[in-house]
CSV table of N, CA and C in Angstrom, one decimal:
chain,number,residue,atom,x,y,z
R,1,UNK,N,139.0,112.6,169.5
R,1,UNK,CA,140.3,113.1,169.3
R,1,UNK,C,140.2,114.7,169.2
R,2,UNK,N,138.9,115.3,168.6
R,2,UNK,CA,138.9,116.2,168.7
R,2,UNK,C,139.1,117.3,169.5
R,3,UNK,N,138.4,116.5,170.6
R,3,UNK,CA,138.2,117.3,172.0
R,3,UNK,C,139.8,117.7,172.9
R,4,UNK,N,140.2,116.0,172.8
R,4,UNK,CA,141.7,116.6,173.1
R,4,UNK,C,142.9,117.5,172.4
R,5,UNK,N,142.6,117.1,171.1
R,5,UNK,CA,143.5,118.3,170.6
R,5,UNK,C,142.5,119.8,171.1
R,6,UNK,N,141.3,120.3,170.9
R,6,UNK,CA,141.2,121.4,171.6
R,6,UNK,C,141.9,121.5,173.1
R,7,UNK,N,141.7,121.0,173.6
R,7,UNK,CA,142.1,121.0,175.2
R,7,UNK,C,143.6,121.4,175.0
R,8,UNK,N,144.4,120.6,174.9
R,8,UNK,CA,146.0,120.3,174.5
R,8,UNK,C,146.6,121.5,173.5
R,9,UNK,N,145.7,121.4,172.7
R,9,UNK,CA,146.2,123.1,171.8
R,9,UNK,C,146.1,123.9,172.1
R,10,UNK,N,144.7,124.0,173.2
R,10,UNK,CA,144.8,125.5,173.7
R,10,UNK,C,145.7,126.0,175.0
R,11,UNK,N,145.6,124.9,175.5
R,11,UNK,CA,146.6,125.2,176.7
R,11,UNK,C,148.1,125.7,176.1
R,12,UNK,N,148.7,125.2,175.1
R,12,UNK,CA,150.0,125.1,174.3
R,12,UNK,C,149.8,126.4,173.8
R,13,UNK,N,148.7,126.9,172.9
R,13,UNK,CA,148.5,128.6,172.4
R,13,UNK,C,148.6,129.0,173.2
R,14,UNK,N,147.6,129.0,174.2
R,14,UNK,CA,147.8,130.1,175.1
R,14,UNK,C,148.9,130.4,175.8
R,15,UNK,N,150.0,129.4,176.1
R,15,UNK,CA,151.3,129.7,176.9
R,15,UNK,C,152.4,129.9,176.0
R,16,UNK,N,152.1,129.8,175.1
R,16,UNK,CA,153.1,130.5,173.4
R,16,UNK,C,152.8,131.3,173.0
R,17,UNK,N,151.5,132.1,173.1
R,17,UNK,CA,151.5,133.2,173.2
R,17,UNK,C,151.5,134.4,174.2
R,18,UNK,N,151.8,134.0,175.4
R,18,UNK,CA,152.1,134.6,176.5
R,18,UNK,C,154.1,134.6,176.3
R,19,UNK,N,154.4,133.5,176.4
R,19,UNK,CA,155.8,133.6,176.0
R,19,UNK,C,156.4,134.0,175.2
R,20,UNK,N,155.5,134.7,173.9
R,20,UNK,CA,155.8,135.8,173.1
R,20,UNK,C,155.7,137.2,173.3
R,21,UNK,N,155.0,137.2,174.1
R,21,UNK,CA,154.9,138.5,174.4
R,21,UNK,C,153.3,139.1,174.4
R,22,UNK,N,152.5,138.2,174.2
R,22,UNK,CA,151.0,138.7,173.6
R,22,UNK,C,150.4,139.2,175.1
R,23,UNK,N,149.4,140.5,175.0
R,23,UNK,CA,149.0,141.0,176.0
R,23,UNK,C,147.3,140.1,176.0
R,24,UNK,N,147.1,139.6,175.0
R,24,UNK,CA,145.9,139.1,174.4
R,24,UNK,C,146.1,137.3,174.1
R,25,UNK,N,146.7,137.0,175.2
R,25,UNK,CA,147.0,135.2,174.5
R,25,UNK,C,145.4,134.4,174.8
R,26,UNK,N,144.5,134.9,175.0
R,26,UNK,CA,143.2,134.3,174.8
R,26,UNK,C,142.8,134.0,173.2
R,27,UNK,N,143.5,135.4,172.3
R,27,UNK,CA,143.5,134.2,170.7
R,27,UNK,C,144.0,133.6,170.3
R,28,UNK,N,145.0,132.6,170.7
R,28,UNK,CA,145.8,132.1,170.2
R,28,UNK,C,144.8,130.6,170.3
R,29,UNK,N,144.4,130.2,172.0
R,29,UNK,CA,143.5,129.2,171.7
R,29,UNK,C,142.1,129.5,170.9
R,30,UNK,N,141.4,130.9,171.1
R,30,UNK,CA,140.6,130.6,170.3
R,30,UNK,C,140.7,130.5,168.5
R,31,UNK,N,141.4,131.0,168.4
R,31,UNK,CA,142.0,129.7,166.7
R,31,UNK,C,141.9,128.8,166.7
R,32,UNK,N,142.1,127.9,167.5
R,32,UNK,CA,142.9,126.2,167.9
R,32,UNK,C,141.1,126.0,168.1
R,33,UNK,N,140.9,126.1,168.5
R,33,UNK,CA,139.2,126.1,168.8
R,33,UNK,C,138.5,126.3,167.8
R,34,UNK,N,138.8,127.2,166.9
R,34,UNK,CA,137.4,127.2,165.8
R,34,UNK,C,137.9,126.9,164.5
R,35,UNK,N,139.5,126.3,164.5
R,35,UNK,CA,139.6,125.8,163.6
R,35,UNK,C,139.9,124.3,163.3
R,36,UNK,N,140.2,123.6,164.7
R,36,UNK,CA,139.9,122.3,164.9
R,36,UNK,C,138.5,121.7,164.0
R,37,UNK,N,138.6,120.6,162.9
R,37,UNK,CA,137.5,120.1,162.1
R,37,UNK,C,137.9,118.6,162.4
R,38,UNK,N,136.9,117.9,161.8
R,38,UNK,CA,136.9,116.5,161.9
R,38,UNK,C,138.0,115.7,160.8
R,39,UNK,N,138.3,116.6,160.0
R,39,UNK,CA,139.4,115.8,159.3
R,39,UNK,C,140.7,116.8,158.8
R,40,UNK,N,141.9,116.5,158.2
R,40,UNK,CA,142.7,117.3,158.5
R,40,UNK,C,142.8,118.3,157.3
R,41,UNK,N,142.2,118.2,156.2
R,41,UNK,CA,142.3,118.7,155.7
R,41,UNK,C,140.7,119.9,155.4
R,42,UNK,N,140.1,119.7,156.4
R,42,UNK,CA,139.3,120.6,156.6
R,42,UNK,C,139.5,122.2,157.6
R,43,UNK,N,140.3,121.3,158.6
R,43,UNK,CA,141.1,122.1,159.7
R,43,UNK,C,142.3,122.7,158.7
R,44,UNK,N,142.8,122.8,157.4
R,44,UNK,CA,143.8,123.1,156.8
R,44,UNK,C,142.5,124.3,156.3
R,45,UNK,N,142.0,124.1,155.5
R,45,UNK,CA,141.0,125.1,154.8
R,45,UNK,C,140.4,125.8,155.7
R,46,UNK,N,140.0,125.8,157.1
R,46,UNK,CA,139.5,126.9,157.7
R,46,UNK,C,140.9,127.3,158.3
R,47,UNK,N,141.4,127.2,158.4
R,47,UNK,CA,142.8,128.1,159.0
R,47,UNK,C,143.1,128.8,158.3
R,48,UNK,N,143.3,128.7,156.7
R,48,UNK,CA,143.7,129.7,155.7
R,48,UNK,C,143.0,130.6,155.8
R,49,UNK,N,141.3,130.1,155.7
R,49,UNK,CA,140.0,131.4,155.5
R,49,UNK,C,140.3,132.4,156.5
R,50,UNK,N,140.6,131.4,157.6
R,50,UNK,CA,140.6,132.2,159.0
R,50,UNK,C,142.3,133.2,158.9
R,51,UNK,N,143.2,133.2,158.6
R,51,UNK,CA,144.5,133.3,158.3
R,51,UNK,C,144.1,134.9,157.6
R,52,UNK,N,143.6,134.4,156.4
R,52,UNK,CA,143.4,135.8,154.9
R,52,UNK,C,142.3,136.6,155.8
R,53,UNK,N,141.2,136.1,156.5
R,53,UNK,CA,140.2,137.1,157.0
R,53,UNK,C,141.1,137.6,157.8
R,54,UNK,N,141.7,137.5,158.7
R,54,UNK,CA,141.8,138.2,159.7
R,54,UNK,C,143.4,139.4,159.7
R,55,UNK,N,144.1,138.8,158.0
R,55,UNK,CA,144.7,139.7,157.3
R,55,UNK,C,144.0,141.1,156.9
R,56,UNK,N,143.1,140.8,156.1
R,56,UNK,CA,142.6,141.5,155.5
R,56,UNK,C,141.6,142.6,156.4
R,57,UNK,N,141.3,142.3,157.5
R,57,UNK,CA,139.9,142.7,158.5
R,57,UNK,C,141.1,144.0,159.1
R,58,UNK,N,142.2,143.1,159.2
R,58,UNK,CA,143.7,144.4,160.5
R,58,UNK,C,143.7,145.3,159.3
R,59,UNK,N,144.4,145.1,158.3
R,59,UNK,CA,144.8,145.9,157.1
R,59,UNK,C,144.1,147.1,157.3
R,60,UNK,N,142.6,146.5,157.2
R,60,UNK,CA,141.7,147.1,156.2
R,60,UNK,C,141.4,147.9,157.5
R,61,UNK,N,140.9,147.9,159.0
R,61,UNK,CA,141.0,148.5,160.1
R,61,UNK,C,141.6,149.6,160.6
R,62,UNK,N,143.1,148.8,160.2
R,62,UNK,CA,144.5,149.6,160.8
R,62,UNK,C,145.1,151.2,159.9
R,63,UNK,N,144.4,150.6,158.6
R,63,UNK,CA,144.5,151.6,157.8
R,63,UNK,C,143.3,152.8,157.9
R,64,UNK,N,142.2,152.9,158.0
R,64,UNK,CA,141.1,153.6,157.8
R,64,UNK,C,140.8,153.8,159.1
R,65,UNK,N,140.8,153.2,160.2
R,65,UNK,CA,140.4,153.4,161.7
R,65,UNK,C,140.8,154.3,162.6
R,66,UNK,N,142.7,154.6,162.6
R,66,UNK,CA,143.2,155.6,163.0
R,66,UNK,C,142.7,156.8,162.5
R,67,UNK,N,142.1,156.8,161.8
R,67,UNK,CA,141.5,158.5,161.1
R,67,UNK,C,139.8,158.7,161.4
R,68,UNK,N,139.5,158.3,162.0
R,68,UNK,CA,138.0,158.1,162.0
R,68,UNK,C,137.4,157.8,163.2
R,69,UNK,N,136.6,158.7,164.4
R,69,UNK,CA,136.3,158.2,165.2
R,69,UNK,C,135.4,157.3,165.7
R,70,UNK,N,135.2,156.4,166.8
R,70,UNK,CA,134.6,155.2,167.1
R,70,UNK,C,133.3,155.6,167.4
R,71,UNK,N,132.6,155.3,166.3
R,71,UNK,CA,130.9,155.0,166.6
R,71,UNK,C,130.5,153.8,165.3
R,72,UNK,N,129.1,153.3,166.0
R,72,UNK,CA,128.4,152.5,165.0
R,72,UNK,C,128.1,152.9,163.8
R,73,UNK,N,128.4,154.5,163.6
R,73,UNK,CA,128.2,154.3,161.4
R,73,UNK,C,129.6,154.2,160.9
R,74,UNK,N,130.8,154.5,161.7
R,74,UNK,CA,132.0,153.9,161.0
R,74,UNK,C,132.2,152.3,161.2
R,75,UNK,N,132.0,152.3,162.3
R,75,UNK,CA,131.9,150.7,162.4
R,75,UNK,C,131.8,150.2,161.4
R,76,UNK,N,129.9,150.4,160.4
R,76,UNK,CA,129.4,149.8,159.6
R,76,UNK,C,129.7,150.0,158.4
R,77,UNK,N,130.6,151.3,158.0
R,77,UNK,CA,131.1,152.1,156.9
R,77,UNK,C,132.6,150.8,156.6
R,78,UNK,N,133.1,150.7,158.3
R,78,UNK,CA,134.3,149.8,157.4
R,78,UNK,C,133.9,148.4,157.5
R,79,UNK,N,132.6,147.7,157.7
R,79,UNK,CA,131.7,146.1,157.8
R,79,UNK,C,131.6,146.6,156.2
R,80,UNK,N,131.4,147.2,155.6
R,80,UNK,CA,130.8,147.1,154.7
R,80,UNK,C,131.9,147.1,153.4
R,81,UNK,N,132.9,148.0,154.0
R,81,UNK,CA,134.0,147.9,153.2
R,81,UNK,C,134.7,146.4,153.0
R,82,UNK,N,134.9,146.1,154.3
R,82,UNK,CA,135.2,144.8,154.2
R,82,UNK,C,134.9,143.9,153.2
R,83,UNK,N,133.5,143.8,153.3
R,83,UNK,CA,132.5,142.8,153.2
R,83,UNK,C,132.3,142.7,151.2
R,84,UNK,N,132.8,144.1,151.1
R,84,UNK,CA,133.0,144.7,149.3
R,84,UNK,C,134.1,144.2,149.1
R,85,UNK,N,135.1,144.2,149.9
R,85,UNK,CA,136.4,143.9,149.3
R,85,UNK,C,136.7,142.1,149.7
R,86,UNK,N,136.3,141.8,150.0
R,86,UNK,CA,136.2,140.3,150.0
R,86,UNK,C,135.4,139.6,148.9
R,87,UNK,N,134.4,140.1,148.6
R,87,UNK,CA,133.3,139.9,147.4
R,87,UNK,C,134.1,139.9,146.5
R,88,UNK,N,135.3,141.2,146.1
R,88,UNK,CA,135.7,141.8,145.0
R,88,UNK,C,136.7,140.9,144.8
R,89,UNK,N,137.2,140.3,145.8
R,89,UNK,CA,138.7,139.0,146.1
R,89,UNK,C,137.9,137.9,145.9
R,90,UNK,N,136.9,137.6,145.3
R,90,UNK,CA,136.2,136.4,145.3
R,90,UNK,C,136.2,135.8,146.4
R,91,UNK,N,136.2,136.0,147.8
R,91,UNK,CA,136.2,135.1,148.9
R,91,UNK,C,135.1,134.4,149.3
R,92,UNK,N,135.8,133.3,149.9
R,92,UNK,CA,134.8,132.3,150.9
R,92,UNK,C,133.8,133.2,152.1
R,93,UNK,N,132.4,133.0,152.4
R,93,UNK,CA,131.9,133.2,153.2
R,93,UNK,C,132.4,133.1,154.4
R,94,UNK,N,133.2,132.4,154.4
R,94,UNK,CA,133.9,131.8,156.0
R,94,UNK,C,134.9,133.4,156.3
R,95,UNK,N,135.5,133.4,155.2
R,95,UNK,CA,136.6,134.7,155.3
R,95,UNK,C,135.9,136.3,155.2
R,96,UNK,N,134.7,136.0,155.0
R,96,UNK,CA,134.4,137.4,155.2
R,96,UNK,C,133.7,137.5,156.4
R,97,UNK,N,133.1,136.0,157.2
R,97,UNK,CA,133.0,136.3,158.6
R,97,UNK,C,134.0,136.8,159.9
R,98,UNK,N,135.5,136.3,159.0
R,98,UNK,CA,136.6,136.4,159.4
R,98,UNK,C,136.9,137.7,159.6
R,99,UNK,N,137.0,138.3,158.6
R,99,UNK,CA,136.9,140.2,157.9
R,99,UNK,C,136.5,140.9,159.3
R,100,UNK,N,134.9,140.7,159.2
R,100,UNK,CA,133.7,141.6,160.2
R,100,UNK,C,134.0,141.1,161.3
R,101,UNK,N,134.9,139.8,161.9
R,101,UNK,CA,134.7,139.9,163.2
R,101,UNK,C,136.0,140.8,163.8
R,102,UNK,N,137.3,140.7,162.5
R,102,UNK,CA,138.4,141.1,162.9
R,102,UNK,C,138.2,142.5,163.1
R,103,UNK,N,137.6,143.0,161.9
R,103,UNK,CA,136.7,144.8,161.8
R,103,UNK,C,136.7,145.7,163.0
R,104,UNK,N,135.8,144.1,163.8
R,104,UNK,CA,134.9,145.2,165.2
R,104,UNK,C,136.0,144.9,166.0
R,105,UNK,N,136.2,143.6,166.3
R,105,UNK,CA,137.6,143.7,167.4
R,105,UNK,C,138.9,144.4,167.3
R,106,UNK,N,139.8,144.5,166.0
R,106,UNK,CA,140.5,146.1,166.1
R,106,UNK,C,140.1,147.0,166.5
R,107,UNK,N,138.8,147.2,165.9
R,107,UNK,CA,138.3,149.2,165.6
R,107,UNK,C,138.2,148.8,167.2
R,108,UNK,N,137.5,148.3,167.8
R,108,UNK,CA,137.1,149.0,169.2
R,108,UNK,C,138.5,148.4,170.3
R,109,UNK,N,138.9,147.5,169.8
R,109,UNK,CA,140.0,146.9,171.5
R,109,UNK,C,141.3,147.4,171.2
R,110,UNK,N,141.4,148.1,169.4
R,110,UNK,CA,142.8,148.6,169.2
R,110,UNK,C,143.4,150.3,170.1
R,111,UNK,N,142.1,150.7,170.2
R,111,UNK,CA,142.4,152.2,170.4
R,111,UNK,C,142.0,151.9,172.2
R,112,UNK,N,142.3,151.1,172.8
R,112,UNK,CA,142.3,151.0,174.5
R,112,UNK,C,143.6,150.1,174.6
R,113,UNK,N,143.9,149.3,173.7
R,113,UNK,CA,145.0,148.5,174.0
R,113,UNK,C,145.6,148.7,172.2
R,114,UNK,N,146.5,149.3,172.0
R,114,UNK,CA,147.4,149.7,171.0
R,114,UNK,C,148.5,148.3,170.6
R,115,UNK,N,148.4,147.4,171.2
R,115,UNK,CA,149.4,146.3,170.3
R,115,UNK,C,148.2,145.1,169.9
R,116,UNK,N,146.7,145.9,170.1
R,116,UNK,CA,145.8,144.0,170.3
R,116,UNK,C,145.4,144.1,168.8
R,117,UNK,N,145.8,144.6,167.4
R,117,UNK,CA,146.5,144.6,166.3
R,117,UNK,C,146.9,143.5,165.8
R,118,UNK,N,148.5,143.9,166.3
R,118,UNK,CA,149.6,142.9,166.4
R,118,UNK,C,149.1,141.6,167.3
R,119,UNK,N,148.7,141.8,168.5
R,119,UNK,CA,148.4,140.1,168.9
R,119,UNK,C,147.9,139.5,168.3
R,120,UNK,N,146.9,140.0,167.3
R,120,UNK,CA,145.2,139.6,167.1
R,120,UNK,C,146.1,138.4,165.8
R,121,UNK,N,147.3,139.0,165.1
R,121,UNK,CA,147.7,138.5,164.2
R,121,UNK,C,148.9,137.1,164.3
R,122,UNK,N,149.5,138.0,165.0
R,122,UNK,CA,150.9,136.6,165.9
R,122,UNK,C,150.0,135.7,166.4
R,123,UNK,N,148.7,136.2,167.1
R,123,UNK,CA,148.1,134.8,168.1
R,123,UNK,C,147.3,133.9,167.2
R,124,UNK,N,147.0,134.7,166.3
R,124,UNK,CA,145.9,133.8,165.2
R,124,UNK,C,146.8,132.7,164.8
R,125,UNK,N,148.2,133.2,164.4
R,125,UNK,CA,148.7,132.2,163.6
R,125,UNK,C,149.3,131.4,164.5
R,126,UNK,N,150.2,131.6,166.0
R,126,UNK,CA,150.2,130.4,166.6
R,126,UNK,C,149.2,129.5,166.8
R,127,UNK,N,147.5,130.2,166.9
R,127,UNK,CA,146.4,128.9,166.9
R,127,UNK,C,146.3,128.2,165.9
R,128,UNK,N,146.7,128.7,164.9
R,128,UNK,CA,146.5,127.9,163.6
R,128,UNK,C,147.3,127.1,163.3
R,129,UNK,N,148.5,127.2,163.5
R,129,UNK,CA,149.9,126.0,163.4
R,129,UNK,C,149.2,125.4,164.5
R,130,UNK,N,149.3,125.4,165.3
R,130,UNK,CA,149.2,124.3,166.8
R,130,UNK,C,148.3,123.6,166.2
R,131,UNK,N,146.8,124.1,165.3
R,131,UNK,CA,145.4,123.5,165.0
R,131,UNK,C,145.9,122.4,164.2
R,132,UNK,N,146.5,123.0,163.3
R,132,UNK,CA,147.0,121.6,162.3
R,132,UNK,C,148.1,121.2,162.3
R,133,UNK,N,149.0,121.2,163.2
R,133,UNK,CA,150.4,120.3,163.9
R,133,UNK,C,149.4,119.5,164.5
R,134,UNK,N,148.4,119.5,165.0
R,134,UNK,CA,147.7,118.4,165.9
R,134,UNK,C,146.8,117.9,165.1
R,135,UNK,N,145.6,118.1,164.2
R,135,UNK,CA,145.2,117.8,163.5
R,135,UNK,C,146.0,116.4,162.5
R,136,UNK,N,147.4,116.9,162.3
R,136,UNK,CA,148.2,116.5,161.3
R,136,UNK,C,148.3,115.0,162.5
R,137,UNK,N,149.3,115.3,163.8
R,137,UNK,CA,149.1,113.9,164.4
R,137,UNK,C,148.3,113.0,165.0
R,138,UNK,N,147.0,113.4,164.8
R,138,UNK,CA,145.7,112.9,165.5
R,138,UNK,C,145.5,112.0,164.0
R,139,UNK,N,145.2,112.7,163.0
R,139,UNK,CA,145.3,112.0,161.5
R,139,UNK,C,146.0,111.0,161.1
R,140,UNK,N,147.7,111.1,161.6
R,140,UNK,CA,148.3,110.0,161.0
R,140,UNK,C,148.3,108.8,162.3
R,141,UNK,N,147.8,109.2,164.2
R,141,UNK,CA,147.6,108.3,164.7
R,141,UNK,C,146.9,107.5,164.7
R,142,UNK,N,145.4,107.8,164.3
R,142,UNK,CA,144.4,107.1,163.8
R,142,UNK,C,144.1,106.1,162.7
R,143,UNK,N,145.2,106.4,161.3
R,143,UNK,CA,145.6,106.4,160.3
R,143,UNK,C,146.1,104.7,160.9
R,144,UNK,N,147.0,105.4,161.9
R,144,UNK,CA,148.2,104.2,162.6
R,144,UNK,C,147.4,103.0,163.4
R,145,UNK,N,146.3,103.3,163.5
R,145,UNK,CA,145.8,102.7,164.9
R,145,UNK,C,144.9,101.4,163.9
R,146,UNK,N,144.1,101.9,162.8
R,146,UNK,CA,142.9,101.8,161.5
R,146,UNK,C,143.9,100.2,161.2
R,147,UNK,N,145.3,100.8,160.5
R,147,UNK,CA,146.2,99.9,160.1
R,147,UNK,C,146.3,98.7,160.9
R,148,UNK,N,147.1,98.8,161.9
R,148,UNK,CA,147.3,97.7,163.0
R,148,UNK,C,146.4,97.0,163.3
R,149,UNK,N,144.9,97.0,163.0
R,149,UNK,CA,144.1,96.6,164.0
R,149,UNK,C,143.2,95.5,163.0
């Protein structure tokens, strides 16, 4: 089941986030992709982690990045910020991988493409709804199937 909700969700992200306007609808399925899990309420818990990291990674980016130009010791100056301020939020491991991936893909794909920001954020959450809208009916079909049988 898994495999098809990836398949099916990403095709759906990807064309809801083109239909919104995203110049970047490649993340929308990759959400749907890394947050698809084997049960539904696991796919619920990495979507949040993934949700708050990738809050917190733009923020923390969008704010400090415009003033600072693009090399590997700011890079590492705001990895590290991150990585303190997730510690300091008591976060999950999963969310501060979330943080540093979101870090490097603003800092460097924001300042060549000026809305991939904003996509990184609209697209994350259409993958995330889609992950667990299907999650959610793959769960109660199986649920349905377990019963009947």
């Amino acid at each position: 089941m898994i495999i098809w909700n990836m398949a099916i969700g990403s095709a759906f992200a990807w064309e809801i986030a083109k239909l919104l306007g995203s110049k970047h609808p490649y993340l929308a399925p990759l959400s749907v992709i890394l947050c698809q899990q084997t049960t539904f309420n696991r796919t619920v818990q990495l979507s949040l982690q993934r949700i708050v990291g990738t809050i917190l990674g733009i923020l923390l980016t969008v704010l400090i990045a415009t003033h600072i130009q693009l090399n590997g010791w700011f890079l590492g100056l705001l990895l590290l910020l991150g990585a303190y301020c997730t510690k300091w939020l008591n976060l999950d491991i999963k969310v501060l991988h979330q943080v540093a991936l979101t870090i490097l893909f603003v800092f460097v794909f924001e300042e060549h493409s000026k809305s991939y920001a904003l996509d990184r954020m609209k697209d994350t959450s259409i993958g995330i709804i889609i992950a667990i809208v299907l999650q959610f009916f793959s769960f109660r079909f199986i649920n349905w199937k377990k019963s009947s049988a």
